[in-house]
mmCIF file of C-alpha atoms in Angstrom:
data_model
loop_
_atom_site.group_PDB
_atom_site.id
_atom_site.type_symbol
_atom_site.label_atom_id
_atom_site.label_comp_id
_atom_site.label_asym_id
_atom_site.label_seq_id
_atom_site.Cartn_x
_atom_site.Cartn_y
_atom_site.Cartn_z
ATOM 1 C CA LEU A 11 7.720 25.663 -11.997
ATOM 2 C CA CYS A 12 11.333 26.517 -11.192
ATOM 3 C CA LEU A 13 11.908 27.074 -7.387
ATOM 4 C CA LYS A 14 15.368 28.532 -7.976
ATOM 5 C CA ASP A 15 16.376 31.789 -9.669
ATOM 6 C CA CYS A 16 18.628 29.877 -11.998
ATOM 7 C CA GLY A 17 17.541 31.422 -15.198
ATOM 8 C CA CYS A 18 16.600 28.091 -16.690
ATOM 9 C CA ALA A 19 14.478 27.801 -19.790
ATOM 10 C CA PRO A 20 10.643 27.514 -19.363
ATOM 11 C CA LEU A 21 8.868 24.198 -19.823
ATOM 12 C CA PRO A 22 7.640 23.383 -23.315
ATOM 13 C CA THR A 23 4.126 24.289 -24.185
ATOM 14 C CA ALA A 24 2.931 20.709 -24.435
ATOM 15 C CA THR A 25 4.427 19.827 -21.047
ATOM 16 C CA ALA A 26 3.030 22.941 -19.407
ATOM 17 C CA ASN A 27 -0.436 22.163 -20.924
ATOM 18 C CA MET A 28 -0.239 18.572 -19.710
ATOM 19 C CA SER A 29 0.642 19.690 -16.214
ATOM 20 C CA SER A 30 -2.191 22.262 -16.039
ATOM 21 C CA ALA A 31 -4.724 20.009 -17.859
ATOM 22 C CA ARG A 32 -7.885 19.328 -15.834
ATOM 23 C CA PRO A 33 -8.232 15.799 -14.661
ATOM 24 C CA PHE A 34 -11.187 13.678 -15.794
ATOM 25 C CA PRO A 35 -14.123 14.064 -13.265
ATOM 26 C CA THR A 36 -14.384 10.722 -11.559
ATOM 27 C CA ARG A 37 -14.658 9.702 -7.929
ATOM 28 C CA GLN A 38 -11.122 8.145 -8.033
ATOM 29 C CA ASN A 39 -9.531 11.365 -9.357
ATOM 30 C CA LEU A 40 -11.420 13.312 -6.685
ATOM 31 C CA GLN A 41 -9.949 11.150 -3.973
ATOM 32 C CA ILE A 42 -6.513 11.474 -5.511
ATOM 33 C CA MET A 43 -6.792 15.360 -5.701
ATOM 34 C CA LYS A 44 -8.056 15.464 -2.144
ATOM 35 C CA LEU A 45 -4.981 13.462 -0.958
ATOM 36 C CA LYS A 46 -2.662 15.659 -2.971
ATOM 37 C CA LEU A 47 -4.344 18.796 -1.463
ATOM 38 C CA VAL A 48 -3.849 17.470 2.043
ATOM 39 C CA GLY A 49 -0.225 16.579 1.321
ATOM 40 C CA ALA A 50 0.387 20.058 -0.218
ATOM 41 C CA LYS A 51 -1.095 21.803 2.787
ATOM 42 C CA LYS A 52 0.969 19.617 5.215
ATOM 43 C CA GLY A 53 4.124 20.346 3.168
ATOM 44 C CA HIS A 54 3.344 24.080 3.172
ATOM 45 C CA SER A 55 2.907 23.870 6.989
ATOM 46 C CA LEU A 56 6.148 22.048 7.535
ATOM 47 C CA LEU A 57 8.105 24.304 5.168
ATOM 48 C CA LYS A 58 6.674 27.370 6.881
ATOM 49 C CA LYS A 59 7.842 25.969 10.250
ATOM 50 C CA LYS A 60 11.258 25.224 8.778
ATOM 51 C CA ALA A 61 11.542 28.718 7.388
ATOM 52 C CA ASP A 62 10.600 30.270 10.735
ATOM 53 C CA ALA A 63 13.093 28.048 12.559
ATOM 54 C CA LEU A 64 15.954 28.927 10.116
ATOM 55 C CA THR A 65 15.113 32.612 10.353
ATOM 56 C CA MET A 66 15.315 32.501 14.219
ATOM 57 C CA ARG A 67 18.651 30.723 14.042
ATOM 58 C CA LEU A 68 19.886 33.197 11.428
ATOM 59 C CA ARG A 69 18.988 36.145 13.661
ATOM 60 C CA ALA A 70 20.817 34.420 16.630
ATOM 61 C CA LEU A 71 23.833 33.862 14.370
ATOM 62 C CA LEU A 72 23.898 37.475 13.288
ATOM 63 C CA THR A 73 24.208 38.664 16.893
ATOM 64 C CA THR A 74 26.938 36.094 17.540
ATOM 65 C CA ILE A 75 28.817 37.158 14.365
ATOM 66 C CA LEU A 76 28.810 40.774 15.500
ATOM 67 C CA LYS A 77 30.179 39.758 18.858
ATOM 68 C CA ALA A 78 32.800 37.625 17.179
ATOM 69 C CA LYS A 79 33.889 40.438 14.833
ATOM 70 C CA GLU A 80 34.277 42.774 17.810
ATOM 71 C CA ALA A 81 36.285 40.076 19.667
ATOM 72 C CA MET A 82 38.467 39.520 16.479
ATOM 73 C CA GLY A 83 39.244 43.152 16.248
ATOM 74 C CA LYS A 84 40.314 43.414 19.854
ATOM 75 C CA ALA A 85 42.321 40.156 19.526
ATOM 76 C CA PHE A 86 44.219 41.461 16.526
ATOM 77 C CA LYS A 87 44.843 44.834 18.258
ATOM 78 C CA ASP A 88 46.277 43.052 21.234
ATOM 79 C CA GLY A 89 48.357 40.849 18.853
ATOM 80 C CA ASN A 90 49.865 43.897 17.145
ATOM 81 C CA PHE A 91 50.778 45.395 20.419
ATOM 82 C CA ALA A 92 52.308 42.132 21.532
ATOM 83 C CA MET A 93 54.319 41.951 18.351
ATOM 84 C CA ALA A 94 55.621 45.465 18.790
ATOM 85 C CA GLU A 95 56.690 44.519 22.208
ATOM 86 C CA VAL A 96 58.594 41.542 20.875
ATOM 87 C CA LYS A 97 60.369 43.595 18.237
ATOM 88 C CA TYR A 98 61.316 46.114 20.858
ATOM 89 C CA ALA A 99 62.619 43.416 23.282
ATOM 90 C CA ALA A 100 64.089 40.789 21.034
ATOM 91 C CA GLY A 101 64.473 42.495 17.683
ATOM 92 C CA ASP A 102 63.442 40.980 14.374
ATOM 93 C CA ILE A 103 62.758 37.290 15.019
ATOM 94 C CA LYS A 104 60.848 36.599 11.834
ATOM 95 C CA SER A 105 63.478 34.436 10.248
ATOM 96 C CA ALA A 106 64.103 32.432 13.388
ATOM 97 C CA ILE A 107 60.371 31.770 13.859
ATOM 98 C CA ILE A 108 60.087 30.540 10.192
ATOM 99 C CA GLU A 109 63.026 28.255 10.568
ATOM 100 C CA SER A 110 61.798 26.738 13.841
ATOM 101 C CA VAL A 111 58.409 25.884 12.589
ATOM 102 C CA GLY A 112 58.178 22.264 11.362
ATOM 103 C CA THR A 113 54.516 21.269 11.885
ATOM 104 C CA ALA A 114 51.442 23.287 12.672
ATOM 105 C CA GLN A 115 50.637 23.669 16.322
ATOM 106 C CA LYS A 116 46.928 23.904 15.548
ATOM 107 C CA ARG A 117 44.664 21.833 13.332
ATOM 108 C CA VAL A 118 41.113 22.445 12.338
ATOM 109 C CA GLU A 119 38.477 19.670 12.762
ATOM 110 C CA THR A 120 35.270 19.708 10.891
ATOM 111 C CA ARG A 121 31.938 18.240 11.793
ATOM 112 C CA VAL A 122 28.411 18.679 10.427
ATOM 113 C CA ASP A 123 25.593 20.233 12.438
ATOM 114 C CA ASN A 124 21.978 19.711 11.366
ATOM 115 C CA ILE A 125 19.765 22.770 11.692
ATOM 116 C CA ALA A 126 16.107 21.986 10.701
ATOM 117 C CA GLY A 127 17.286 19.666 7.947
ATOM 118 C CA VAL A 128 19.964 21.949 6.754
ATOM 119 C CA LYS A 129 23.572 20.686 7.109
ATOM 120 C CA VAL A 130 26.130 23.309 8.145
ATOM 121 C CA PRO A 131 29.882 22.748 8.850
ATOM 122 C CA VAL A 132 31.272 23.505 12.257
ATOM 123 C CA PHE A 133 35.007 24.130 12.576
ATOM 124 C CA LYS A 134 37.009 23.589 15.809
ATOM 125 C CA ALA A 135 40.632 24.469 16.595
ATOM 126 C CA VAL A 136 42.636 21.613 18.116
ATOM 127 C CA ASP A 137 46.063 22.169 19.791
ATOM 128 C CA MET A 138 48.510 19.485 18.678
ATOM 129 C CA ALA A 139 50.099 17.571 21.608
ATOM 130 C CA ASP A 140 53.302 16.804 19.634
ATOM 131 C CA ALA A 141 54.093 20.454 18.941
ATOM 132 C CA PRO A 142 57.863 21.074 18.919
ATOM 133 C CA VAL A 143 59.551 23.024 21.752
ATOM 134 C CA ASP A 144 60.231 26.640 20.539
ATOM 135 C CA TYR A 145 63.360 28.254 22.014
ATOM 136 C CA THR A 146 62.795 31.540 20.442
ATOM 137 C CA GLY A 147 63.415 34.438 22.861
ATOM 138 C CA LEU A 148 65.509 32.260 25.207
ATOM 139 C CA ALA A 149 68.253 34.913 25.217
ATOM 140 C CA ARG A 150 66.081 37.972 25.526
ATOM 141 C CA GLY A 151 62.423 38.919 25.223
ATOM 142 C CA GLY A 152 61.184 35.421 26.153
ATOM 143 C CA GLN A 153 58.195 36.859 28.100
ATOM 144 C CA GLN A 154 57.091 39.055 25.266
ATOM 145 C CA VAL A 155 57.482 36.196 22.756
ATOM 146 C CA THR A 156 55.302 33.877 24.956
ATOM 147 C CA LYS A 157 52.679 36.660 25.372
ATOM 148 C CA ALA A 158 52.570 37.272 21.522
ATOM 149 C CA ARG A 159 52.339 33.530 20.903
ATOM 150 C CA GLN A 160 49.314 33.293 23.312
ATOM 151 C CA THR A 161 47.717 36.342 21.815
ATOM 152 C CA PHE A 162 47.978 35.164 18.202
ATOM 153 C CA SER A 163 46.763 31.663 19.195
ATOM 154 C CA ALA A 164 43.618 33.296 20.653
ATOM 155 C CA CYS A 165 43.298 35.213 17.384
ATOM 156 C CA VAL A 166 43.434 31.915 15.455
ATOM 157 C CA ASP A 167 40.619 30.488 17.702
ATOM 158 C CA THR A 168 38.529 33.559 17.100
ATOM 159 C CA LEU A 169 39.115 33.433 13.318
ATOM 160 C CA ILE A 170 38.033 29.800 13.221
ATOM 161 C CA GLN A 171 34.940 30.587 15.269
ATOM 162 C CA LEU A 172 34.079 33.444 12.860
ATOM 163 C CA ALA A 173 34.625 31.202 9.886
ATOM 164 C CA THR A 174 32.109 28.724 11.343
ATOM 165 C CA LEU A 175 29.607 31.534 11.929
ATOM 166 C CA GLN A 176 30.035 33.116 8.570
ATOM 167 C CA THR A 177 29.794 29.869 6.715
ATOM 168 C CA SER A 178 26.622 28.838 8.649
ATOM 169 C CA PHE A 179 25.160 32.304 7.940
ATOM 170 C CA LEU A 180 25.629 31.966 4.189
ATOM 171 C CA ILE A 181 24.278 28.397 4.102
ATOM 172 C CA LEU A 182 21.270 29.314 6.233
ATOM 173 C CA ASP A 183 20.553 32.437 4.181
ATOM 174 C CA GLU A 184 20.466 30.470 0.971
ATOM 175 C CA ALA A 185 18.386 27.711 2.609
ATOM 176 C CA ILE A 186 15.890 30.358 3.804
ATOM 177 C CA LYS A 187 15.651 31.764 0.312
ATOM 178 C CA VAL A 188 14.966 28.338 -1.188
ATOM 179 C CA THR A 189 12.428 27.439 1.480
ATOM 180 C CA SER A 190 10.571 30.722 1.122
ATOM 181 C CA ARG A 191 10.401 30.252 -2.669
ATOM 182 C CA ARG A 192 8.904 26.763 -2.054
ATOM 183 C CA VAL A 193 6.533 28.137 0.495
ATOM 184 C CA ASN A 194 5.348 30.808 -1.837
ATOM 185 C CA ALA A 195 5.050 28.355 -4.783
ATOM 186 C CA LEU A 196 2.899 26.029 -2.629
ATOM 187 C CA ASP A 197 0.859 28.902 -1.281
ATOM 188 C CA THR A 198 0.177 30.741 -4.552
ATOM 189 C CA VAL A 199 0.428 28.079 -7.290
ATOM 190 C CA VAL A 200 0.289 24.423 -6.250
ATOM 191 C CA ILE A 201 -2.506 24.605 -3.548
ATOM 192 C CA PRO A 202 -4.780 26.852 -5.435
ATOM 193 C CA ARG A 203 -4.390 24.745 -8.558
ATOM 194 C CA ILE A 204 -5.226 21.484 -6.688
ATOM 195 C CA ALA A 205 -8.066 23.107 -4.959
ATOM 196 C CA GLY A 206 -9.368 24.306 -8.292
ATOM 197 C CA PHE A 207 -9.210 20.764 -9.632
ATOM 198 C CA VAL A 208 -11.171 19.535 -6.678
ATOM 199 C CA ASP A 209 -13.814 22.105 -7.065
ATOM 200 C CA TYR A 210 -13.978 21.343 -10.792
ATOM 201 C CA ILE A 211 -14.365 17.652 -10.171
ATOM 202 C CA VAL A 212 -17.020 18.132 -7.407
ATOM 203 C CA SER A 213 -18.944 20.545 -9.711
ATOM 204 C CA GLU A 214 -18.797 18.105 -12.605
ATOM 205 C CA LEU A 215 -19.871 15.170 -10.486
ATOM 206 C CA ASP A 216 -22.762 17.205 -9.051
ATOM 207 C CA GLU A 217 -23.774 18.138 -12.582
ATOM 208 C CA LEU A 218 -23.590 14.489 -13.630
ATOM 209 C CA GLU A 219 -25.753 13.550 -10.612
ATOM 210 C CA ARG A 220 -28.261 16.181 -11.587
ATOM 211 C CA GLU A 221 -28.329 14.963 -15.166
ATOM 212 C CA GLU A 222 -28.722 11.382 -13.947
ATOM 213 C CA PHE A 223 -31.527 12.393 -11.553
ATOM 214 C CA PHE A 224 -33.279 14.272 -14.358
ATOM 215 C CA ARG A 225 -32.927 11.426 -16.716
ATOM 216 C CA LEU A 226 -34.253 8.934 -14.151
ATOM 217 C CA LYS A 227 -37.155 11.283 -13.459
ATOM 218 C CA ARG A 228 -37.981 11.693 -17.095
ATOM 219 C CA SER A 229 -37.757 7.951 -17.545
ATOM 220 C CA GLN A 230 -40.108 7.409 -14.580
ATOM 221 C CA ASP A 231 -42.542 9.953 -15.875
ATOM 222 C CA LYS A 232 -42.485 8.286 -19.352
ATOM 223 C CA LYS A 233 -43.168 4.866 -17.766
ATOM 224 C CA LYS A 234 -46.048 6.355 -15.675
ATOM 225 C CA LYS A 235 -47.440 7.932 -18.817
ATOM 226 C CA ASP A 236 -47.115 4.755 -20.797
ATOM 227 C CA LEU A 237 -48.831 2.831 -17.953
ATOM 228 C CA GLN A 238 -51.608 5.389 -17.862
ATOM 229 C CA LEU A 239 -52.126 5.136 -21.613
ATOM 230 C CA ALA A 240 -52.065 1.390 -21.442
ATOM 231 C CA GLU A 241 -54.611 1.436 -18.588
ATOM 232 C CA ALA A 242 -56.783 3.863 -20.494
ATOM 233 C CA GLU A 243 -56.679 1.697 -23.660
ATOM 234 C CA ARG A 244 -57.554 -1.388 -21.473
ATOM 235 C CA LEU A 245 -60.505 0.474 -19.943
ATOM 236 C CA LYS A 246 -61.676 1.625 -23.311
ATOM 237 C CA GLU A 247 -61.589 -1.997 -24.651
ATOM 238 C CA ILE A 248 -63.519 -3.253 -21.588
ATOM 239 C CA ALA A 249 -66.128 -0.549 -21.995
ATOM 240 C CA ALA A 250 -66.470 -1.346 -25.696
ATOM 241 C CA ASP A 251 -66.881 -5.028 -25.014
ATOM 242 C CA ASP A 252 -69.583 -4.311 -22.254
ATOM 243 C CA ALA A 253 -71.445 -1.912 -24.710
ATOM 244 C CA GLY A 254 -71.427 -4.585 -27.467
ATOM 245 C CA SER A 255 -72.794 -7.286 -25.255
ATOM 246 C CA LEU A 256 -75.745 -5.125 -24.022
ATOM 247 C CA ILE A 257 -76.830 -3.889 -27.454
ATOM 248 C CA GLY A 258 -76.102 -6.969 -29.493
ATOM 249 C CA GLY A 259 -77.996 -9.274 -27.308
ATOM 250 C CA GLY A 260 -75.919 -12.288 -27.957
ATOM 251 C CA ASP A 261 -77.067 -15.857 -27.379
ATOM 252 C CA ASP A 262 -78.201 -16.437 -23.815
ATOM 253 C CA PRO A 263 -77.601 -19.682 -22.115
ATOM 254 C CA ASP A 264 -80.591 -22.016 -21.735
ATOM 255 C CA VAL A 265 -82.380 -21.842 -18.445
ATOM 256 C CA ILE A 266 -83.503 -25.206 -16.935
ATOM 257 C CA TYR A 267 -86.339 -25.183 -14.455
#
């Protein structure tokens, strides 16, 4: 049983027959199947709870993503206005900005968050303390340049937050699909199959017990019948001996007075 829509080839017929073959009806196999059934039901319950938790987190993420996208649109709108103000006040400073940049003023740190057993990456923007001093706009338009720098810095923070949310959304969505397939497989295939094995073994053991009871009863009836026949033969022999002694008048013992 493939739990992923990966388009893999089906199992060979022999393997499939072996996996679906009925177990031999014994007490040991009955206990094994009961333990498997309990484990399958427990796994189904845990996976169901996991799927519900992931679904709740996914819905919360969806709301946060919508808010983050709205904030990103507003941030880029403010950034474009700030850039227009810089161009109006200080002219084209693109080449000066490119030449003055040596190292990145922001770095992205990554950590892993665990959501119901699913690991999702979390990105965080970190301002570098050793950022070089920028003298762009010192002659004119310094206020507009500073405002544009702050606005685009906020845009970067919003983009990193949105990247975290989008990545978490995709990973959780895939995890929910896989978990749902596993839950459905347990609910519709594994648990009914094991329950069918348990019912089959119980019915076979009951049938064996009935056969054993019938055999013992037949054996006891035969023994009783044999005993009755033996007793009847013994009584016949005793009756025949008594009749012979009365008719034949055998030698009587001497009587001494």
